[in-house]
N, CA and C of each residue as an Amber inpcrd file, in Angstrom:
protein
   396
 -51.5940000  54.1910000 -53.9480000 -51.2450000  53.5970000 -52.6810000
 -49.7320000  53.4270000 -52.5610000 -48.9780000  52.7490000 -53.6710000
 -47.4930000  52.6900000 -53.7930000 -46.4320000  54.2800000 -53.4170000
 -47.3430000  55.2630000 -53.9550000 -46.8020000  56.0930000 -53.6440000
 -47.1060000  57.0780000 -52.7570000 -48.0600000  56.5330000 -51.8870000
 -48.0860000  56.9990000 -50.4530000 -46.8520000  56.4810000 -49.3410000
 -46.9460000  55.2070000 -49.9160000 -45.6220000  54.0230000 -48.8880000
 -44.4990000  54.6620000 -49.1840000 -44.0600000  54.7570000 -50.1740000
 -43.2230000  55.7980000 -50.7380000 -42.6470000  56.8500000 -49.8020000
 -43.8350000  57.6910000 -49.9740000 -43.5410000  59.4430000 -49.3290000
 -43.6500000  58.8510000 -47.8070000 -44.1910000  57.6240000 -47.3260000
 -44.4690000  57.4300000 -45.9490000 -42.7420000  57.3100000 -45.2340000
 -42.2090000  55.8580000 -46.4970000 -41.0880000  55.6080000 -45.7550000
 -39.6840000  56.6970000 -46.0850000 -40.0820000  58.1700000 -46.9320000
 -38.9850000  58.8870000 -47.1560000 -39.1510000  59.6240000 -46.0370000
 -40.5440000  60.0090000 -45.4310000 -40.2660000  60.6110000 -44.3280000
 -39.8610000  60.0120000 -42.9260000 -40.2140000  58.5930000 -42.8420000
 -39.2030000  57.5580000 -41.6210000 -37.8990000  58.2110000 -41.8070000
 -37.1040000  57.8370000 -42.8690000 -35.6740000  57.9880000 -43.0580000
 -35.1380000  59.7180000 -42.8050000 -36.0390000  59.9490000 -43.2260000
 -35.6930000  61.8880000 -42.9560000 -35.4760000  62.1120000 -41.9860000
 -36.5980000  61.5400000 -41.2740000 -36.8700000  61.7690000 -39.6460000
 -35.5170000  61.2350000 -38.5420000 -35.0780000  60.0080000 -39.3060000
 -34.0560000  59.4260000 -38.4720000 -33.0940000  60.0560000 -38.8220000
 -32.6330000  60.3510000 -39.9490000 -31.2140000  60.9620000 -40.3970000
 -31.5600000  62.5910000 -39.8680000 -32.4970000  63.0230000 -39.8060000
 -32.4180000  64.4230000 -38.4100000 -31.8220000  64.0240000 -37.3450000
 -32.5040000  63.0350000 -36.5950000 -32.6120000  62.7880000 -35.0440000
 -30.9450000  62.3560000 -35.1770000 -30.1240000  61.3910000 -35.8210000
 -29.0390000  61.1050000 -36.0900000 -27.8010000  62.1850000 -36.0660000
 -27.9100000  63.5960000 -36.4760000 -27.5970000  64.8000000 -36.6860000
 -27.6270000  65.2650000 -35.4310000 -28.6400000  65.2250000 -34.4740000
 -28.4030000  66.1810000 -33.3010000 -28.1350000  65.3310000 -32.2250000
 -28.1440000  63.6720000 -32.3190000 -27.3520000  62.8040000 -31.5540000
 -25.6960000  62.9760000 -32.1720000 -25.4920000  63.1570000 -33.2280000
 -23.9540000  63.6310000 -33.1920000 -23.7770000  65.1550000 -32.3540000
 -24.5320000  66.1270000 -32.5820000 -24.1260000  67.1600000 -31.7290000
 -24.0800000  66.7080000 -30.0590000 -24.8220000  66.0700000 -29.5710000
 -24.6890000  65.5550000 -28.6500000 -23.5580000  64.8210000 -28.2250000
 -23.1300000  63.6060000 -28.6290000 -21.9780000  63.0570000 -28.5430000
 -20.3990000  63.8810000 -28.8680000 -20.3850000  64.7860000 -29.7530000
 -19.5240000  65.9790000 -29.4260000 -19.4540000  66.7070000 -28.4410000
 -20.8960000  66.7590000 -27.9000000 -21.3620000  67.9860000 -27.0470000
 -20.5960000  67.2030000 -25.6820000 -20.4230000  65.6260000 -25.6620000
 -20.2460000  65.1100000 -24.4660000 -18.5940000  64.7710000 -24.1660000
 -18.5090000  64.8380000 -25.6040000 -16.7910000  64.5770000 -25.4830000
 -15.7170000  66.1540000 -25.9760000 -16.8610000  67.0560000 -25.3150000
 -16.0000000  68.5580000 -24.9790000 -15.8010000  69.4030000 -26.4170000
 -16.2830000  68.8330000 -27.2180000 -15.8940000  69.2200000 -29.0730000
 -16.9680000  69.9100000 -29.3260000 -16.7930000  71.2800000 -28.2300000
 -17.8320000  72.5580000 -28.4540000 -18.4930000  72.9720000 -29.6900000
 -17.2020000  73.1780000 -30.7890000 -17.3170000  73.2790000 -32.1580000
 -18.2320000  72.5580000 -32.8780000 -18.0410000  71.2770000 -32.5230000
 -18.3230000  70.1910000 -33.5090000 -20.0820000  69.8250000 -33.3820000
 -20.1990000  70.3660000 -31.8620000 -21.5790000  70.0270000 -31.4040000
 -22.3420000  71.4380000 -31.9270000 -21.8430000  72.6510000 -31.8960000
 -22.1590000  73.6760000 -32.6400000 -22.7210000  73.8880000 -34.0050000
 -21.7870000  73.2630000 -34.4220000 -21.9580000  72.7290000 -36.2420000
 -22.9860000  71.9450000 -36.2010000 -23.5190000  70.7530000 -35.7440000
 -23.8460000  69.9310000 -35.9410000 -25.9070000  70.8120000 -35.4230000
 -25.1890000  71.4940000 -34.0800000 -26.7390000  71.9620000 -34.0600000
 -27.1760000  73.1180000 -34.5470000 -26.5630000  73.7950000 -35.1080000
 -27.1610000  75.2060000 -35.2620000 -28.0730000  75.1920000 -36.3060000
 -27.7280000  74.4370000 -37.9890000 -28.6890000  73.7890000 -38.3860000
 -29.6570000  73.6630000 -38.7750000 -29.6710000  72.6040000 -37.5900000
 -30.8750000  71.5500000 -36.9210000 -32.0170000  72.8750000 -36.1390000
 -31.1000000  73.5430000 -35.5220000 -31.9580000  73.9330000 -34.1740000
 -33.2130000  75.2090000 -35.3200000 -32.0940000  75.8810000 -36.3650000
 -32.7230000  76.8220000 -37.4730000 -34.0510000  76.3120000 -38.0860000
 -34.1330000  74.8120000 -38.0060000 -34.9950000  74.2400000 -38.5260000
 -36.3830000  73.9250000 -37.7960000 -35.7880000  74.2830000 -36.4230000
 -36.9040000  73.8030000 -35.5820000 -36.7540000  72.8530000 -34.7880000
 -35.4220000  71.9300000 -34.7800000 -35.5220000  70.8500000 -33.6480000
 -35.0290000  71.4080000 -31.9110000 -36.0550000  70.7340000 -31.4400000
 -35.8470000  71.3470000 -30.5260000 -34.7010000  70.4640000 -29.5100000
 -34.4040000  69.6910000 -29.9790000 -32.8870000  69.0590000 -29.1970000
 -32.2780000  70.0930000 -29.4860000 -32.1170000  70.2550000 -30.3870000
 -30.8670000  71.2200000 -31.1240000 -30.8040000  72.4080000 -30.2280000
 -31.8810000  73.1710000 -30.2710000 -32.4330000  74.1170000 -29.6030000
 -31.5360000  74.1290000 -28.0380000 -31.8990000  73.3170000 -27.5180000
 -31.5790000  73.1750000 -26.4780000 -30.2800000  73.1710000 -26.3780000
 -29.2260000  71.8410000 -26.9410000 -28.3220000  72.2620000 -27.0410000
 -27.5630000  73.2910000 -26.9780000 -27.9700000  74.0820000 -28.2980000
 -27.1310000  75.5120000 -28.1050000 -27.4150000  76.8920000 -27.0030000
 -28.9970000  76.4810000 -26.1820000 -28.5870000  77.1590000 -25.2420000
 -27.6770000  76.4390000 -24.0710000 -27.7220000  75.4860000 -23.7830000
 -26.4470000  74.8320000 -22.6710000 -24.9820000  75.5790000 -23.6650000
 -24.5960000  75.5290000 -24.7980000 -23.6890000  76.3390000 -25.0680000
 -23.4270000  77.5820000 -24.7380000 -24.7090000  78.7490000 -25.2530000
 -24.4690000  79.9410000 -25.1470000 -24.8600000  80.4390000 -22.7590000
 -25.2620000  79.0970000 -22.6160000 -25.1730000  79.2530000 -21.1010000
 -24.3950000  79.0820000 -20.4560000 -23.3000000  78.0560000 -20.5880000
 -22.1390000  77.7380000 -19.9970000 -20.8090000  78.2660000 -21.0810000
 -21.2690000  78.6730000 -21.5030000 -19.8220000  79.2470000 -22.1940000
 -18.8260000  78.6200000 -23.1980000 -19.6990000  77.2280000 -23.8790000
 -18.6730000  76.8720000 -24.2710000 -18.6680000  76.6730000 -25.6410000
 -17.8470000  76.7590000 -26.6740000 -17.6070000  77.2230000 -27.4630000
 -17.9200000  78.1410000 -28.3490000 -18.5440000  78.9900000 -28.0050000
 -19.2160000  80.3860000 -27.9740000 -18.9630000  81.0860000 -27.1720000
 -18.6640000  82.6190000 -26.2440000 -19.0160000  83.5840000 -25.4500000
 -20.5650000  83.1400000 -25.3630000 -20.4530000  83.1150000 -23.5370000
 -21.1880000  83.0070000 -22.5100000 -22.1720000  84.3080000 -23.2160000
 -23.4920000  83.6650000 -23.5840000 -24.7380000  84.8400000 -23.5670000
 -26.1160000  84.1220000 -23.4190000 -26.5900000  85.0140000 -21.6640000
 -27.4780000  84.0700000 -21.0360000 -28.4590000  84.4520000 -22.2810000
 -28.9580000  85.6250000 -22.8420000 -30.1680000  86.4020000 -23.3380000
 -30.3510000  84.8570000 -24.6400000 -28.7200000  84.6960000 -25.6440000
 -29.3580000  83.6580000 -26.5230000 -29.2640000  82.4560000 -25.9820000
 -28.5490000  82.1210000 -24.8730000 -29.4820000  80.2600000 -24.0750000
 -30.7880000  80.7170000 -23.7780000 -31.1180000  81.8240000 -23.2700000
 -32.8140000  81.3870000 -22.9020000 -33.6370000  81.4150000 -23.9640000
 -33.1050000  82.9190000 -25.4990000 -33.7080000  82.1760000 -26.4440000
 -34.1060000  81.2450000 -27.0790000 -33.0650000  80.6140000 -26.8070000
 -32.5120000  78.9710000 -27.7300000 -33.7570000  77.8190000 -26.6090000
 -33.4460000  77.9680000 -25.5120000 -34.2230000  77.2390000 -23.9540000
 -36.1250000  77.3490000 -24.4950000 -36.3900000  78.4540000 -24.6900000
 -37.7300000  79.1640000 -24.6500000 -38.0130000  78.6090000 -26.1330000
 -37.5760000  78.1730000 -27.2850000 -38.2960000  77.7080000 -28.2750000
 -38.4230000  76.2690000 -28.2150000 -37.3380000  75.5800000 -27.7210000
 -37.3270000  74.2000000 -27.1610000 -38.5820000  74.1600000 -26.3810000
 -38.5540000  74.4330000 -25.0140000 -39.4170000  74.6800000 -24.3810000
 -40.9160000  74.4690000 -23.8900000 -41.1980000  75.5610000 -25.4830000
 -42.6720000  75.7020000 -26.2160000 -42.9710000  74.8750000 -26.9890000
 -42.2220000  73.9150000 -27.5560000 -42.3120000  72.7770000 -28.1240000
 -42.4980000  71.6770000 -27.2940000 -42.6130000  71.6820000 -25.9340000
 -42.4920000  70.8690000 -25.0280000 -41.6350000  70.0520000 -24.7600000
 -40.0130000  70.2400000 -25.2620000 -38.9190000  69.0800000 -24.2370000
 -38.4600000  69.3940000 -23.1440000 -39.3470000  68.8560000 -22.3560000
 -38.2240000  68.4900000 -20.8200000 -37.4330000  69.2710000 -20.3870000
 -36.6010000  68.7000000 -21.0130000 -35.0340000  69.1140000 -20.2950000
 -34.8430000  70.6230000 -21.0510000 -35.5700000  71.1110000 -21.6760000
 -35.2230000  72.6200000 -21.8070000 -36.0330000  73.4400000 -21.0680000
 -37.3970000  73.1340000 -20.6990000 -38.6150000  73.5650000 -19.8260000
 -37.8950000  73.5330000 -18.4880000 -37.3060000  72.5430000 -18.1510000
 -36.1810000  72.4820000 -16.7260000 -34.9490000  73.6100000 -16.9350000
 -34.2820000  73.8320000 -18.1880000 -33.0540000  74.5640000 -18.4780000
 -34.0460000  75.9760000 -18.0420000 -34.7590000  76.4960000 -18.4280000
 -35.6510000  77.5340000 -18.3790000 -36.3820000  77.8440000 -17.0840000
 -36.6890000  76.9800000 -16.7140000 -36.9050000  77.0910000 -15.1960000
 -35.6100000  77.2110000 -14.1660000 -34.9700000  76.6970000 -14.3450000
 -33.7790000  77.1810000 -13.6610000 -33.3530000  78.4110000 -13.8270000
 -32.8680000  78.8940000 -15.1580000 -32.6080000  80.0300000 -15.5900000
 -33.4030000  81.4380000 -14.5630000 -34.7980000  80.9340000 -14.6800000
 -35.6970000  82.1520000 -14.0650000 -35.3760000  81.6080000 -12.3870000
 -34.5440000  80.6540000 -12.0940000 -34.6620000  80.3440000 -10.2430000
 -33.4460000  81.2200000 -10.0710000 -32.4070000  81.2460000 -11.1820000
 -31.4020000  82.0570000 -10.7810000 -31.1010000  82.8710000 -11.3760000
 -32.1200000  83.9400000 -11.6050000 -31.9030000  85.2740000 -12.8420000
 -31.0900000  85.4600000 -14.0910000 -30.6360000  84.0540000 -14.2460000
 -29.4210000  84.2760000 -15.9020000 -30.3900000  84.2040000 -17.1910000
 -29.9610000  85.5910000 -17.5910000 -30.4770000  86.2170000 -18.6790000
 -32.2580000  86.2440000 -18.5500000 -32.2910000  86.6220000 -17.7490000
 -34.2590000  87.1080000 -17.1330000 -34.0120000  87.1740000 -15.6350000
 -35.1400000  88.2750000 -15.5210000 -35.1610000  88.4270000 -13.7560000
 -35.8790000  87.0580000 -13.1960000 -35.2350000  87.5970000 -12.3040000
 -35.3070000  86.1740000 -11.2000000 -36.6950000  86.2020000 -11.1520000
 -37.4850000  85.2870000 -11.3110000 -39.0920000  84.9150000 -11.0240000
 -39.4750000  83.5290000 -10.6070000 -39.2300000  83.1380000  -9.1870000
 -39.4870000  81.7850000  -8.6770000 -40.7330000  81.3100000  -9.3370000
 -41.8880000  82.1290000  -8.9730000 -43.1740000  81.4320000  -9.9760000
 -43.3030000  80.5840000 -11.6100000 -42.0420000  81.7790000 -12.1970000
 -41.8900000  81.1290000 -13.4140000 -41.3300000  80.2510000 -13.3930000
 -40.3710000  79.8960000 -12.7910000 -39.3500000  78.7990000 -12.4640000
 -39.9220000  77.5270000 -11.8500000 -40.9840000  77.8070000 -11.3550000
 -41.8140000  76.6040000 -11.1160000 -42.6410000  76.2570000 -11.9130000
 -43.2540000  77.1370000 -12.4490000 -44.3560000  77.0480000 -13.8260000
 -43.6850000  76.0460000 -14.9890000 -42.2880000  76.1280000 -15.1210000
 -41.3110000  75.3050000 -16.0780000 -40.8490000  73.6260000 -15.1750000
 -40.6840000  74.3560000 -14.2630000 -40.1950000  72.6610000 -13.5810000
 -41.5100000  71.5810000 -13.6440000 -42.8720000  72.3920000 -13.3390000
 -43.8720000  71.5500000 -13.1920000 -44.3610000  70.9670000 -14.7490000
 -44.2050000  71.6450000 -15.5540000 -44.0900000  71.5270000 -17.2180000
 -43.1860000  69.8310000 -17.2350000 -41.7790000  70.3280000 -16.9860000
 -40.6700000  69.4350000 -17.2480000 -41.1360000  68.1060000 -16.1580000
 -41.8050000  67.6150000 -14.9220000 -41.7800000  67.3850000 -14.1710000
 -43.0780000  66.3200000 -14.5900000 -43.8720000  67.1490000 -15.3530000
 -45.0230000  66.7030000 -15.4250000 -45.2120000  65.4150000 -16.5570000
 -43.7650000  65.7590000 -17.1970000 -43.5510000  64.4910000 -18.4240000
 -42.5480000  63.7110000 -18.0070000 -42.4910000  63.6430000 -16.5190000
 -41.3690000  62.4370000 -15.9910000 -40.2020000  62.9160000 -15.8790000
 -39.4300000  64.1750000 -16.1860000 -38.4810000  64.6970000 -16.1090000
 -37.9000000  65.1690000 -14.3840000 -36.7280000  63.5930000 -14.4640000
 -36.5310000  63.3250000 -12.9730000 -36.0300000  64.5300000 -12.0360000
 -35.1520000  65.5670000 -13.2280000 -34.2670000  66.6090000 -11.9690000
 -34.9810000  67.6830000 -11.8660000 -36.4770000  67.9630000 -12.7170000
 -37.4420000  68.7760000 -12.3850000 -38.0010000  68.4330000 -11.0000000
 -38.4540000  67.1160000 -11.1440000 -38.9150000  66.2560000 -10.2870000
 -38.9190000  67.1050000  -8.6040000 -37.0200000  66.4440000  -8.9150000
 -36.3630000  66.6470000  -7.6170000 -35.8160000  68.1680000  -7.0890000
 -36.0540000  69.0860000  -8.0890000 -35.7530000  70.4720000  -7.7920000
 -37.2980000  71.0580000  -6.5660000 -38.3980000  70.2850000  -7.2570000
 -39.5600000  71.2510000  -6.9830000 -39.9460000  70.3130000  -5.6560000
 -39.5040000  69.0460000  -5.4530000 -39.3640000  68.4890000  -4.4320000
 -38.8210000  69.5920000  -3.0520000 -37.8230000  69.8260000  -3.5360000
 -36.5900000  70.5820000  -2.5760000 -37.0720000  72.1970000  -2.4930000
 -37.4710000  72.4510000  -3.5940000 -38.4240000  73.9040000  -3.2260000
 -39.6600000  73.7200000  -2.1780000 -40.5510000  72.4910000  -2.0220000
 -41.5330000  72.5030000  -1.1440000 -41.1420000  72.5850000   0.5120000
């Protein structure tokens, strides 16, 4: 039993000192330190988190500290995604509303907003609002 509590509370701490890791890429990511948020997610994202994930496609989508490449944000968007966060199911739906890096497919683009939309995700919300 002792060493179930054990392995229970090494994986609490694991878990937080991840999530801790891609809240620093984030907080780089917010104070313009392309690099630093880079480092911090690439990683993370190798591992499977899908913050991370996400992250580095808003990098390789907007251009910043990397060359602009829509093909790896939607990669990066599309594994997030499928994991179900939000705000990358929205990054991905957009992507397909305005053809960057995939043809333009409104259906798909709604198929993702209603995804993102459907777990409270407010600017899905209000996109598919404004599409009706």
């Amino acid at each position: 039993m002792r060493l179930r509590q054990i392995g229970f509370g090494l994986t609490l701490a694991l878990s937080i000192a991840f999530q801790a890791h891609a809240d620093d890429g984030q907080t780089a990511y917010d104070k313009g330190d392309y690099a630093s948020a880079l480092a911090h997610w690439q990683p993370l994202a190798d591992k499977g988190d899908a913050a991370s994930q996400d992250g580095l496609g808003s990098l390789y989508a907007l251009g910043k500290g990397v060359p602009q490449d829509y093909a790896q944000a939607i990669a990066w968007f599309a594994k997030a995604a499928e994991q179900g966060l939000p705000k990358a199911q929205f990054h991905l739906g957009y992507a397909y509303l305005r053809g960057d890096g995939v043809t333009r497919d409104r259906n798909a683009a709604i198929g993702w907003f209603r995804k993102a939309a459907a777990q409270g995700y407010t600017p899905a919300q209000s996109i598919l609002d404004q599409m009706n």
